[in-house]
Amino acid sequence: IAAGTGEFEAGISKDGQTREHALLAYTLGVKQLIVAINKMDTTKWSEERYQEIIKETSNFIKKVGYNPKTVPFVPISGFNGDNMIEASTNCPWYKGWEKETKTKTTGKTLLEAIDNIDPPVRPSDKPLRLPLQDVYKIGGIGTVP
């Protein structure tokens, strides 16, 4: 999510891309989410802006079907590399992210949030399954996926 003034608001507006991506992810079965709040350097690492984005984002991902308490919110600057791999000194107010799953998990960086994604259970004991996009009925041949 872009933290810039106007960018965040455009993303979570009724037809915004952020809102659409959250809905698509949930619809496609994505169970775990990480919210990286990018471009925090453009807000001069404003804690108020960070909290505002968390509040608004939590409200709309809850409506989509996610539990905000299971979602880590990480303030980052992709351009400068802040809070990506190592904790940044630009946001002394930031104490780290926290997510509640079976166990409480905490961390500071985006990498730590990614490392703490629980791998999904794979039905490896079942036959191979492939997703189909379209099915065609061809005369004389039959139904072809």
mmCIF file with all atom_site columns, C-alpha atoms in Angstrom:
data_model
loop_
_atom_site.group_PDB
_atom_site.id
_atom_site.type_symbol
_atom_site.label_atom_id
_atom_site.label_alt_id
_atom_site.label_comp_id
_atom_site.label_asym_id
_atom_site.label_entity_id
_atom_site.label_seq_id
_atom_site.pdbx_PDB_ins_code
_atom_site.Cartn_x
_atom_site.Cartn_y
_atom_site.Cartn_z
_atom_site.occupancy
_atom_site.B_iso_or_equiv
_atom_site.pdbx_formal_charge
_atom_site.auth_seq_id
_atom_site.auth_comp_id
_atom_site.auth_asym_id
_atom_site.auth_atom_id
_atom_site.pdbx_PDB_model_num
ATOM 1   C CA . ILE A 1 1   ? 0.000   0.000   0.000   1.00 0.00 ? 1   ILE A CA 1
ATOM 2   C CA . ALA A 1 2   ? 1.381   3.413   -0.942  1.00 0.00 ? 2   ALA A CA 1
ATOM 3   C CA . ALA A 1 3   ? 1.473   5.798   2.027   1.00 0.00 ? 3   ALA A CA 1
ATOM 4   C CA . GLY A 1 4   ? 1.679   8.945   -0.097  1.00 0.00 ? 4   GLY A CA 1
ATOM 5   C CA . THR A 1 5   ? -1.060  11.545  0.273   1.00 0.00 ? 5   THR A CA 1
ATOM 6   C CA . GLY A 1 6   ? -3.718  10.765  -2.303  1.00 0.00 ? 6   GLY A CA 1
ATOM 7   C CA . GLU A 1 7   ? -2.132  7.457   -3.341  1.00 0.00 ? 7   GLU A CA 1
ATOM 8   C CA . PHE A 1 8   ? -3.490  5.520   -0.368  1.00 0.00 ? 8   PHE A CA 1
ATOM 9   C CA . GLU A 1 9   ? -6.913  7.131   -0.686  1.00 0.00 ? 9   GLU A CA 1
ATOM 10  C CA . ALA A 1 10  ? -7.081  6.279   -4.410  1.00 0.00 ? 10  ALA A CA 1
ATOM 11  C CA . GLY A 1 11  ? -6.121  2.664   -3.699  1.00 0.00 ? 11  GLY A CA 1
ATOM 12  C CA . ILE A 1 12  ? -8.814  2.036   -1.116  1.00 0.00 ? 12  ILE A CA 1
ATOM 13  C CA . SER A 1 13  ? -11.551 4.017   -2.848  1.00 0.00 ? 13  SER A CA 1
ATOM 14  C CA . LYS A 1 14  ? -14.627 2.120   -4.044  1.00 0.00 ? 14  LYS A CA 1
ATOM 15  C CA . ASP A 1 15  ? -12.972 1.170   -7.350  1.00 0.00 ? 15  ASP A CA 1
ATOM 16  C CA . GLY A 1 16  ? -9.397  1.288   -6.052  1.00 0.00 ? 16  GLY A CA 1
ATOM 17  C CA . GLN A 1 17  ? -6.723  -1.247  -6.935  1.00 0.00 ? 17  GLN A CA 1
ATOM 18  C CA . THR A 1 18  ? -5.809  -2.035  -3.308  1.00 0.00 ? 18  THR A CA 1
ATOM 19  C CA . ARG A 1 19  ? -9.402  -2.914  -2.495  1.00 0.00 ? 19  ARG A CA 1
ATOM 20  C CA . GLU A 1 20  ? -9.674  -4.986  -5.682  1.00 0.00 ? 20  GLU A CA 1
ATOM 21  C CA . HIS A 1 21  ? -6.467  -6.908  -4.935  1.00 0.00 ? 21  HIS A CA 1
ATOM 22  C CA . ALA A 1 22  ? -7.603  -7.756  -1.399  1.00 0.00 ? 22  ALA A CA 1
ATOM 23  C CA . LEU A 1 23  ? -10.920 -9.051  -2.738  1.00 0.00 ? 23  LEU A CA 1
ATOM 24  C CA . LEU A 1 24  ? -9.208  -11.060 -5.498  1.00 0.00 ? 24  LEU A CA 1
ATOM 25  C CA . ALA A 1 25  ? -6.736  -12.588 -3.042  1.00 0.00 ? 25  ALA A CA 1
ATOM 26  C CA . TYR A 1 26  ? -9.529  -13.661 -0.712  1.00 0.00 ? 26  TYR A CA 1
ATOM 27  C CA . THR A 1 27  ? -11.666 -14.981 -3.577  1.00 0.00 ? 27  THR A CA 1
ATOM 28  C CA . LEU A 1 28  ? -8.736  -17.029 -4.899  1.00 0.00 ? 28  LEU A CA 1
ATOM 29  C CA . GLY A 1 29  ? -8.247  -18.637 -1.489  1.00 0.00 ? 29  GLY A CA 1
ATOM 30  C CA . VAL A 1 30  ? -5.261  -16.675 -0.167  1.00 0.00 ? 30  VAL A CA 1
ATOM 31  C CA . LYS A 1 31  ? -5.571  -17.182 3.591   1.00 0.00 ? 31  LYS A CA 1
ATOM 32  C CA . GLN A 1 32  ? -2.609  -15.125 4.845   1.00 0.00 ? 32  GLN A CA 1
ATOM 33  C CA . LEU A 1 33  ? -1.857  -11.510 4.105   1.00 0.00 ? 33  LEU A CA 1
ATOM 34  C CA . ILE A 1 34  ? 1.019   -9.105  4.772   1.00 0.00 ? 34  ILE A CA 1
ATOM 35  C CA . VAL A 1 35  ? 0.414   -5.373  4.384   1.00 0.00 ? 35  VAL A CA 1
ATOM 36  C CA . ALA A 1 36  ? 3.591   -3.490  3.483   1.00 0.00 ? 36  ALA A CA 1
ATOM 37  C CA . ILE A 1 37  ? 2.961   0.237   3.834   1.00 0.00 ? 37  ILE A CA 1
ATOM 38  C CA . ASN A 1 38  ? 5.398   1.570   1.245   1.00 0.00 ? 38  ASN A CA 1
ATOM 39  C CA . LYS A 1 39  ? 6.748   5.067   0.537   1.00 0.00 ? 39  LYS A CA 1
ATOM 40  C CA . MET A 1 40  ? 6.822   5.936   4.241   1.00 0.00 ? 40  MET A CA 1
ATOM 41  C CA . ASP A 1 41  ? 9.820   8.144   3.448   1.00 0.00 ? 41  ASP A CA 1
ATOM 42  C CA . THR A 1 42  ? 7.476   10.460  1.499   1.00 0.00 ? 42  THR A CA 1
ATOM 43  C CA . THR A 1 43  ? 5.445   11.008  4.692   1.00 0.00 ? 43  THR A CA 1
ATOM 44  C CA . LYS A 1 44  ? 8.636   11.720  6.674   1.00 0.00 ? 44  LYS A CA 1
ATOM 45  C CA . TRP A 1 45  ? 7.919   8.460   8.541   1.00 0.00 ? 45  TRP A CA 1
ATOM 46  C CA . SER A 1 46  ? 4.758   9.889   10.095  1.00 0.00 ? 46  SER A CA 1
ATOM 47  C CA . GLU A 1 47  ? 3.405   7.632   12.852  1.00 0.00 ? 47  GLU A CA 1
ATOM 48  C CA . GLU A 1 48  ? 0.004   9.313   12.479  1.00 0.00 ? 48  GLU A CA 1
ATOM 49  C CA . ARG A 1 49  ? -0.141  8.416   8.773   1.00 0.00 ? 49  ARG A CA 1
ATOM 50  C CA . TYR A 1 50  ? 0.934   4.828   9.565   1.00 0.00 ? 50  TYR A CA 1
ATOM 51  C CA . GLN A 1 51  ? -1.821  4.448   12.199  1.00 0.00 ? 51  GLN A CA 1
ATOM 52  C CA . GLU A 1 52  ? -4.416  6.011   9.873   1.00 0.00 ? 52  GLU A CA 1
ATOM 53  C CA . ILE A 1 53  ? -3.520  3.538   7.114   1.00 0.00 ? 53  ILE A CA 1
ATOM 54  C CA . ILE A 1 54  ? -3.678  0.584   9.534   1.00 0.00 ? 54  ILE A CA 1
ATOM 55  C CA . LYS A 1 55  ? -7.121  1.681   10.745  1.00 0.00 ? 55  LYS A CA 1
ATOM 56  C CA . GLU A 1 56  ? -8.588  2.179   7.258   1.00 0.00 ? 56  GLU A CA 1
ATOM 57  C CA . THR A 1 57  ? -6.982  -0.962  5.820   1.00 0.00 ? 57  THR A CA 1
ATOM 58  C CA . SER A 1 58  ? -8.106  -3.091  8.775   1.00 0.00 ? 58  SER A CA 1
ATOM 59  C CA . ASN A 1 59  ? -11.692 -1.936  8.239   1.00 0.00 ? 59  ASN A CA 1
ATOM 60  C CA . PHE A 1 60  ? -11.818 -2.877  4.578   1.00 0.00 ? 60  PHE A CA 1
ATOM 61  C CA . ILE A 1 61  ? -9.911  -6.187  4.782   1.00 0.00 ? 61  ILE A CA 1
ATOM 62  C CA . LYS A 1 62  ? -12.280 -7.204  7.583   1.00 0.00 ? 62  LYS A CA 1
ATOM 63  C CA . LYS A 1 63  ? -15.222 -6.566  5.234   1.00 0.00 ? 63  LYS A CA 1
ATOM 64  C CA . VAL A 1 64  ? -13.511 -8.718  2.589   1.00 0.00 ? 64  VAL A CA 1
ATOM 65  C CA . GLY A 1 65  ? -13.151 -11.610 5.063   1.00 0.00 ? 65  GLY A CA 1
ATOM 66  C CA . TYR A 1 66  ? -9.681  -11.317 6.614   1.00 0.00 ? 66  TYR A CA 1
ATOM 67  C CA . ASN A 1 67  ? -9.033  -10.988 10.344  1.00 0.00 ? 67  ASN A CA 1
ATOM 68  C CA . PRO A 1 68  ? -6.817  -7.879  10.777  1.00 0.00 ? 68  PRO A CA 1
ATOM 69  C CA . LYS A 1 69  ? -5.261  -9.384  13.931  1.00 0.00 ? 69  LYS A CA 1
ATOM 70  C CA . THR A 1 70  ? -3.637  -12.068 11.751  1.00 0.00 ? 70  THR A CA 1
ATOM 71  C CA . VAL A 1 71  ? -2.140  -9.502  9.353   1.00 0.00 ? 71  VAL A CA 1
ATOM 72  C CA . PRO A 1 72  ? 1.278   -7.916  9.966   1.00 0.00 ? 72  PRO A CA 1
ATOM 73  C CA . PHE A 1 73  ? 1.462   -4.228  8.959   1.00 0.00 ? 73  PHE A CA 1
ATOM 74  C CA . VAL A 1 74  ? 5.039   -3.240  8.067   1.00 0.00 ? 74  VAL A CA 1
ATOM 75  C CA . PRO A 1 75  ? 6.044   0.379   7.304   1.00 0.00 ? 75  PRO A CA 1
ATOM 76  C CA . ILE A 1 76  ? 8.689   0.314   4.575   1.00 0.00 ? 76  ILE A CA 1
ATOM 77  C CA . SER A 1 77  ? 10.508  2.382   2.006   1.00 0.00 ? 77  SER A CA 1
ATOM 78  C CA . GLY A 1 78  ? 11.230  0.118   -0.942  1.00 0.00 ? 78  GLY A CA 1
ATOM 79  C CA . PHE A 1 79  ? 13.296  2.843   -2.607  1.00 0.00 ? 79  PHE A CA 1
ATOM 80  C CA . ASN A 1 80  ? 15.619  3.221   0.404   1.00 0.00 ? 80  ASN A CA 1
ATOM 81  C CA . GLY A 1 81  ? 15.349  -0.365  1.678   1.00 0.00 ? 81  GLY A CA 1
ATOM 82  C CA . ASP A 1 82  ? 14.021  0.675   5.104   1.00 0.00 ? 82  ASP A CA 1
ATOM 83  C CA . ASN A 1 83  ? 12.440  -2.176  7.126   1.00 0.00 ? 83  ASN A CA 1
ATOM 84  C CA . MET A 1 84  ? 12.821  -4.565  4.214   1.00 0.00 ? 84  MET A CA 1
ATOM 85  C CA . ILE A 1 85  ? 15.653  -6.799  5.458   1.00 0.00 ? 85  ILE A CA 1
ATOM 86  C CA . GLU A 1 86  ? 16.948  -4.860  8.459   1.00 0.00 ? 86  GLU A CA 1
ATOM 87  C CA . ALA A 1 87  ? 15.065  -2.693  10.949  1.00 0.00 ? 87  ALA A CA 1
ATOM 88  C CA . SER A 1 88  ? 15.185  1.010   10.079  1.00 0.00 ? 88  SER A CA 1
ATOM 89  C CA . THR A 1 89  ? 16.334  3.793   12.380  1.00 0.00 ? 89  THR A CA 1
ATOM 90  C CA . ASN A 1 90  ? 14.028  6.254   10.550  1.00 0.00 ? 90  ASN A CA 1
ATOM 91  C CA . CYS A 1 91  ? 10.969  5.201   12.559  1.00 0.00 ? 91  CYS A CA 1
ATOM 92  C CA . PRO A 1 92  ? 11.906  5.023   16.257  1.00 0.00 ? 92  PRO A CA 1
ATOM 93  C CA . TRP A 1 93  ? 8.182   4.916   17.133  1.00 0.00 ? 93  TRP A CA 1
ATOM 94  C CA . TYR A 1 94  ? 7.760   1.586   15.285  1.00 0.00 ? 94  TYR A CA 1
ATOM 95  C CA . LYS A 1 95  ? 7.946   -1.282  17.780  1.00 0.00 ? 95  LYS A CA 1
ATOM 96  C CA . GLY A 1 96  ? 7.359   -4.024  15.210  1.00 0.00 ? 96  GLY A CA 1
ATOM 97  C CA . TRP A 1 97  ? 4.474   -6.009  13.775  1.00 0.00 ? 97  TRP A CA 1
ATOM 98  C CA . GLU A 1 98  ? 2.442   -8.668  15.498  1.00 0.00 ? 98  GLU A CA 1
ATOM 99  C CA . LYS A 1 99  ? 0.111   -11.328 14.167  1.00 0.00 ? 99  LYS A CA 1
ATOM 100 C CA . GLU A 1 100 ? -2.128  -13.663 16.092  1.00 0.00 ? 100 GLU A CA 1
ATOM 101 C CA . THR A 1 101 ? -2.428  -17.164 14.691  1.00 0.00 ? 101 THR A CA 1
ATOM 102 C CA . LYS A 1 102 ? -2.113  -20.419 16.634  1.00 0.00 ? 102 LYS A CA 1
ATOM 103 C CA . THR A 1 103 ? 0.831   -18.713 18.300  1.00 0.00 ? 103 THR A CA 1
ATOM 104 C CA . LYS A 1 104 ? 1.577   -15.001 18.587  1.00 0.00 ? 104 LYS A CA 1
ATOM 105 C CA . THR A 1 105 ? 4.299   -14.005 16.127  1.00 0.00 ? 105 THR A CA 1
ATOM 106 C CA . THR A 1 106 ? 6.232   -10.733 16.127  1.00 0.00 ? 106 THR A CA 1
ATOM 107 C CA . GLY A 1 107 ? 8.941   -9.129  14.043  1.00 0.00 ? 107 GLY A CA 1
ATOM 108 C CA . LYS A 1 108 ? 10.151  -5.832  12.630  1.00 0.00 ? 108 LYS A CA 1
ATOM 109 C CA . THR A 1 109 ? 10.924  -6.291  8.935   1.00 0.00 ? 109 THR A CA 1
ATOM 110 C CA . LEU A 1 110 ? 9.100   -7.342  5.787   1.00 0.00 ? 110 LEU A CA 1
ATOM 111 C CA . LEU A 1 111 ? 11.482  -10.285 5.421   1.00 0.00 ? 111 LEU A CA 1
ATOM 112 C CA . GLU A 1 112 ? 10.573  -11.514 8.918   1.00 0.00 ? 112 GLU A CA 1
ATOM 113 C CA . ALA A 1 113 ? 6.870   -11.232 8.041   1.00 0.00 ? 113 ALA A CA 1
ATOM 114 C CA . ILE A 1 114 ? 7.432   -13.277 4.875   1.00 0.00 ? 114 ILE A CA 1
ATOM 115 C CA . ASP A 1 115 ? 9.488   -15.851 6.786   1.00 0.00 ? 115 ASP A CA 1
ATOM 116 C CA . ASN A 1 116 ? 6.605   -16.260 9.247   1.00 0.00 ? 116 ASN A CA 1
ATOM 117 C CA . ILE A 1 117 ? 3.966   -17.168 6.655   1.00 0.00 ? 117 ILE A CA 1
ATOM 118 C CA . ASP A 1 118 ? 2.640   -20.627 7.501   1.00 0.00 ? 118 ASP A CA 1
ATOM 119 C CA . PRO A 1 119 ? 3.012   -22.926 4.487   1.00 0.00 ? 119 PRO A CA 1
ATOM 120 C CA . PRO A 1 120 ? -0.409  -24.065 3.248   1.00 0.00 ? 120 PRO A CA 1
ATOM 121 C CA . VAL A 1 121 ? -1.395  -27.689 3.686   1.00 0.00 ? 121 VAL A CA 1
ATOM 122 C CA . ARG A 1 122 ? -0.980  -29.488 0.369   1.00 0.00 ? 122 ARG A CA 1
ATOM 123 C CA . PRO A 1 123 ? -3.116  -32.547 -0.413  1.00 0.00 ? 123 PRO A CA 1
ATOM 124 C CA . SER A 1 124 ? -0.074  -34.461 -1.718  1.00 0.00 ? 124 SER A CA 1
ATOM 125 C CA . ASP A 1 125 ? -1.784  -37.792 -0.982  1.00 0.00 ? 125 ASP A CA 1
ATOM 126 C CA . LYS A 1 126 ? -4.517  -36.991 -3.534  1.00 0.00 ? 126 LYS A CA 1
ATOM 127 C CA . PRO A 1 127 ? -4.390  -37.321 -7.345  1.00 0.00 ? 127 PRO A CA 1
ATOM 128 C CA . LEU A 1 128 ? -2.957  -34.440 -9.404  1.00 0.00 ? 128 LEU A CA 1
ATOM 129 C CA . ARG A 1 129 ? -5.379  -31.561 -9.881  1.00 0.00 ? 129 ARG A CA 1
ATOM 130 C CA . LEU A 1 130 ? -5.079  -28.862 -12.511 1.00 0.00 ? 130 LEU A CA 1
ATOM 131 C CA . PRO A 1 131 ? -7.088  -25.642 -12.753 1.00 0.00 ? 131 PRO A CA 1
ATOM 132 C CA . LEU A 1 132 ? -9.173  -25.211 -15.915 1.00 0.00 ? 132 LEU A CA 1
ATOM 133 C CA . GLN A 1 133 ? -9.991  -21.885 -17.452 1.00 0.00 ? 133 GLN A CA 1
ATOM 134 C CA . ASP A 1 134 ? -12.359 -22.943 -20.237 1.00 0.00 ? 134 ASP A CA 1
ATOM 135 C CA . VAL A 1 135 ? -14.157 -26.017 -21.558 1.00 0.00 ? 135 VAL A CA 1
ATOM 136 C CA . TYR A 1 136 ? -15.036 -26.374 -25.245 1.00 0.00 ? 136 TYR A CA 1
ATOM 137 C CA . LYS A 1 137 ? -17.571 -28.677 -26.874 1.00 0.00 ? 137 LYS A CA 1
ATOM 138 C CA . ILE A 1 138 ? -16.254 -29.643 -30.282 1.00 0.00 ? 138 ILE A CA 1
ATOM 139 C CA . GLY A 1 139 ? -18.621 -31.496 -32.597 1.00 0.00 ? 139 GLY A CA 1
ATOM 140 C CA . GLY A 1 140 ? -17.438 -35.012 -33.431 1.00 0.00 ? 140 GLY A CA 1
ATOM 141 C CA . ILE A 1 141 ? -14.758 -34.886 -30.728 1.00 0.00 ? 141 ILE A CA 1
ATOM 142 C CA . GLY A 1 142 ? -16.553 -34.076 -27.508 1.00 0.00 ? 142 GLY A CA 1
ATOM 143 C CA . THR A 1 143 ? -15.730 -31.876 -24.538 1.00 0.00 ? 143 THR A CA 1
ATOM 144 C CA . VAL A 1 144 ? -12.156 -30.563 -24.411 1.00 0.00 ? 144 VAL A CA 1
ATOM 145 C CA . PRO A 1 145 ? -10.724 -28.678 -21.412 1.00 0.00 ? 145 PRO A CA 1
#
